[in-house]
mmCIF file of C-alpha atoms in Angstrom:
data_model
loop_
_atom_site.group_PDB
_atom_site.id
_atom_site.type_symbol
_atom_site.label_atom_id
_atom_site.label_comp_id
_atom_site.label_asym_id
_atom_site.label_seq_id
_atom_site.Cartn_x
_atom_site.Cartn_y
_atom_site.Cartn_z
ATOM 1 C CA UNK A 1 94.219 206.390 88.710
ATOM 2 C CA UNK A 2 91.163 207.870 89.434
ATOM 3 C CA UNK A 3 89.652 207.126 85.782
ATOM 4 C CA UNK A 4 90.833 203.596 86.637
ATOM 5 C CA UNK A 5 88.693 203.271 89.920
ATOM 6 C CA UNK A 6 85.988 205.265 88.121
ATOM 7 C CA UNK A 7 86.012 202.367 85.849
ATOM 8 C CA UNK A 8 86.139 199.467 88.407
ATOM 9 C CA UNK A 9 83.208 200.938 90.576
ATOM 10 C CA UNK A 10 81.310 201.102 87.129
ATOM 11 C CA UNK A 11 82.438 198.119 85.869
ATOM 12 C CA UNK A 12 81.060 196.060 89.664
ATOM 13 C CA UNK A 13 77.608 197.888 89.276
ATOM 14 C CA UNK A 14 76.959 196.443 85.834
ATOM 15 C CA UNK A 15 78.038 193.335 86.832
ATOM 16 C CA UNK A 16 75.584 193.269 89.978
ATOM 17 C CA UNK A 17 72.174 195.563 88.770
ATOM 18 C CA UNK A 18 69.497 194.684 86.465
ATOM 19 C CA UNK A 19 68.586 196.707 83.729
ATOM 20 C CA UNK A 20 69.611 197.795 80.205
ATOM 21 C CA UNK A 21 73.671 197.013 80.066
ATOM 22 C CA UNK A 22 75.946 199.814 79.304
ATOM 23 C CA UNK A 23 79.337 200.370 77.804
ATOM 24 C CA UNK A 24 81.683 201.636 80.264
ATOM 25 C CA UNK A 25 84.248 203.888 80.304
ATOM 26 C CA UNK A 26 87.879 203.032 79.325
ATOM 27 C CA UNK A 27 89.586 203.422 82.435
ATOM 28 C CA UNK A 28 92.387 205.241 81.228
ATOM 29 C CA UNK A 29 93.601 207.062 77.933
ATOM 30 C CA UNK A 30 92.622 205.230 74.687
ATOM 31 C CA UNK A 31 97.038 205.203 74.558
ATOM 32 C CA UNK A 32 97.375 204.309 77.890
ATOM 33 C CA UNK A 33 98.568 201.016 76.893
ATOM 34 C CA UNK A 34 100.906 201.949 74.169
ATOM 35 C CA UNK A 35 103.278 200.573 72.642
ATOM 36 C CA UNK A 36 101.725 196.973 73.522
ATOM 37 C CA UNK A 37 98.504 198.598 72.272
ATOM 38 C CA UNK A 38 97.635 200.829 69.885
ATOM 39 C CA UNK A 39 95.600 203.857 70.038
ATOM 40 C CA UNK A 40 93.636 203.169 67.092
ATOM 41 C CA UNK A 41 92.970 199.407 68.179
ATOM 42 C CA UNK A 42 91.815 200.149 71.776
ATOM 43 C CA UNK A 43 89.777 203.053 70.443
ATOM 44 C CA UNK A 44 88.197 200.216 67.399
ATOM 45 C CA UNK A 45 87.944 198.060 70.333
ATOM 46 C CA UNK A 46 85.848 200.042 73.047
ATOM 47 C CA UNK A 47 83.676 202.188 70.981
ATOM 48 C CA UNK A 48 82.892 199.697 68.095
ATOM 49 C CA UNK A 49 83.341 196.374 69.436
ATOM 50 C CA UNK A 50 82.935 196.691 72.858
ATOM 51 C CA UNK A 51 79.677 198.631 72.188
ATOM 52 C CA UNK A 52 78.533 196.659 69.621
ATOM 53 C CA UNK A 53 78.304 193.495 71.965
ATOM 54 C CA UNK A 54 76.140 196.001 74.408
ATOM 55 C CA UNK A 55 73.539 196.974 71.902
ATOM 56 C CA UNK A 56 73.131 193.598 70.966
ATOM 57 C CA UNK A 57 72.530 191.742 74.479
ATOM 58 C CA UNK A 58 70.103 195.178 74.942
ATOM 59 C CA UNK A 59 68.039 194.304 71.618
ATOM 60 C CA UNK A 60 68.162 190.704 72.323
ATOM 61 C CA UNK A 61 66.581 191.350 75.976
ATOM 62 C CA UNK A 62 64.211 194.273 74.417
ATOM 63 C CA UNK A 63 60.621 194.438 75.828
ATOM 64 C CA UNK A 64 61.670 191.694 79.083
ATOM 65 C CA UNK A 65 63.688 191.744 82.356
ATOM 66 C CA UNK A 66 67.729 191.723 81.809
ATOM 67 C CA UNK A 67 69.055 189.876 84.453
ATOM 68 C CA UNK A 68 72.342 191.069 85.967
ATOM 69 C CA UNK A 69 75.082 190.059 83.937
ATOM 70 C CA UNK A 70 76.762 187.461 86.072
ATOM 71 C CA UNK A 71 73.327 185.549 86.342
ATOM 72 C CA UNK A 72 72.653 185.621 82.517
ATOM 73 C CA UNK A 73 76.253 183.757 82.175
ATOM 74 C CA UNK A 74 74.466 180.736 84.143
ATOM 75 C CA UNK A 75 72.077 180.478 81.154
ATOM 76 C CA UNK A 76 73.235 182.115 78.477
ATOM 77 C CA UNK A 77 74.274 178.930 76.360
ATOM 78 C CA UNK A 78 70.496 177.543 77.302
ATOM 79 C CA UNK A 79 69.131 180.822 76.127
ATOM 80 C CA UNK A 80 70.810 180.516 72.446
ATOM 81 C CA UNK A 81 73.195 182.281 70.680
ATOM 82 C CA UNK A 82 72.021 186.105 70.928
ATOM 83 C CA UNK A 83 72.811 185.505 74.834
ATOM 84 C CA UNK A 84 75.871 183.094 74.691
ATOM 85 C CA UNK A 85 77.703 185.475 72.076
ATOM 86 C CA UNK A 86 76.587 189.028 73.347
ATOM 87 C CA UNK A 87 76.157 188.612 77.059
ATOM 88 C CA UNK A 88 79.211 186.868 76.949
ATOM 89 C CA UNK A 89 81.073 189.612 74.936
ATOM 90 C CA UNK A 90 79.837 192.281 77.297
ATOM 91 C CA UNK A 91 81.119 189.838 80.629
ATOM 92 C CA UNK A 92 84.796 189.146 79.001
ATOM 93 C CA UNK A 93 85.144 192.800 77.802
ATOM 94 C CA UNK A 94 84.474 194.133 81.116
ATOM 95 C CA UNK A 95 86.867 192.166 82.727
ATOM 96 C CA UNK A 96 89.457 192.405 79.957
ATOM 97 C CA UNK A 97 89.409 196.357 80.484
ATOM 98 C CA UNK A 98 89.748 196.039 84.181
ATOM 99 C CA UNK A 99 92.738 193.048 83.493
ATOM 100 C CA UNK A 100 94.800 195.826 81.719
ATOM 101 C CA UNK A 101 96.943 198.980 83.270
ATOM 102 C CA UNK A 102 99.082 201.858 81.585
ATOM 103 C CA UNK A 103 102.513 201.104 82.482
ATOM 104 C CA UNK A 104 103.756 201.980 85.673
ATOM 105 C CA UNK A 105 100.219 201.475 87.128
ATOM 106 C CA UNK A 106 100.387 197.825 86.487
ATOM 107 C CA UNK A 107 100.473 195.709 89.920
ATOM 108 C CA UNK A 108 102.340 192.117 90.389
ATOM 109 C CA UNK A 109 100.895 188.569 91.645
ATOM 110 C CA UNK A 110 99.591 187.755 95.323
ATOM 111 C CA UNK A 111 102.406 185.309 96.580
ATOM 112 C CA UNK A 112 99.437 182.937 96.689
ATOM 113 C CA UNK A 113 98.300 183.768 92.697
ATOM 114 C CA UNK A 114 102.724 183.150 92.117
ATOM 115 C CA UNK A 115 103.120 180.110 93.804
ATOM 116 C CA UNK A 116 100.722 178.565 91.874
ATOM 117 C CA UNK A 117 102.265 180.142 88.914
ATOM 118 C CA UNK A 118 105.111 178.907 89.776
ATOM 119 C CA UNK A 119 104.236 175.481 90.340
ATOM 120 C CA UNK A 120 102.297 174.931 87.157
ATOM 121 C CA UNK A 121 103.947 176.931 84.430
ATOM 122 C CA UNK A 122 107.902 177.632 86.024
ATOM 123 C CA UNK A 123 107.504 181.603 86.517
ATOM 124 C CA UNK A 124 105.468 184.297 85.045
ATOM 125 C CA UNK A 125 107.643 184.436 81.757
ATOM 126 C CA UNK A 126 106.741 181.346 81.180
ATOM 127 C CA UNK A 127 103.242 181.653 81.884
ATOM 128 C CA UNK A 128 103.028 184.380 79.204
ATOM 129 C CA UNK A 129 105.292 182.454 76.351
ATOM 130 C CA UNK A 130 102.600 179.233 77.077
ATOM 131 C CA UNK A 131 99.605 181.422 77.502
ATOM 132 C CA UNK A 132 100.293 183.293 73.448
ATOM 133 C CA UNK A 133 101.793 180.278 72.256
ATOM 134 C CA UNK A 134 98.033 178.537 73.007
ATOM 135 C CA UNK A 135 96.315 181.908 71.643
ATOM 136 C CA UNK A 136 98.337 182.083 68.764
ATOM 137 C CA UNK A 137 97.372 178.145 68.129
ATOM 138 C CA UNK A 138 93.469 179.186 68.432
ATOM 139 C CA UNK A 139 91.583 179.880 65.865
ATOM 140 C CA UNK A 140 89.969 183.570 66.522
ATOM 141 C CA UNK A 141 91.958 184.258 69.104
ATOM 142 C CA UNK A 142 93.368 187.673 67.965
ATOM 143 C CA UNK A 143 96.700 186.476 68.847
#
């Protein structure tokens, strides 16, 4: 839990400072989220991906100002490719890190996040059979 936090505090203060972006810690064990997720894959993930999208926003600010992270996303399309792809990368990875828990540390819907579940896919289960039947359908997905 306290890696978890750890990562969330991190994960807020790259999302709100300027400066060179980092790669943040996982927030819990590289097989924290086995068996949905494998070691190896959240290790390839992190460390290579993750990090790859980091050092690639970094070179593509080099030698100028990096805005924080949530104010690049407001012109990183305008700003080309380098920006739209990387900065992106680095903005869905953090939150996809922070999305995910170990099992048993996993929490449930607000009633106000379920009703609206509820009302526009039937329940949760559903939700998740529509949500990887669409990522399975899209190209690049990794579904």
């Amino acid at each position: 839990m306290q890696r978890l936090l750890a990562y969330a505090v991190l994960s807020a203060a790259a999302l709100t400072r300027g400066g060179a972006y980092e790669l943040p810690p996982l927030g819990y064990e590289y097989d924290g989220l086995e068996p949905s997720i494998d070691k190896a894959t959240m290790t390839i993930h992190h460390d290579k991906h993750h990090a790859t999208y980091v050092a690639n926003i970094n070179k593509a600010f080099e030698g100028t100002e990096q805005p924080r992270l949530e104010e690049l996303q407001k012109t990183a399309i305008q700003r080309g490719p380098a920006f739209r792809n990387s900065g992106g990368g680095v903005y869905n990875h953090d939150l996809f890190w922070l999305e995910m828990a170990p099992a048993g540390k996993r929490g449930s819907p607000s009633a106000k996040l379920q009703a609206a579940i509820d009302e526009s896919f039937g329940s949760l289960n559903d939700l998740k059979t529509k949500f990887g039947a669409a990522g399975f359908a899209r190209f690049g997905s990794g579904w």
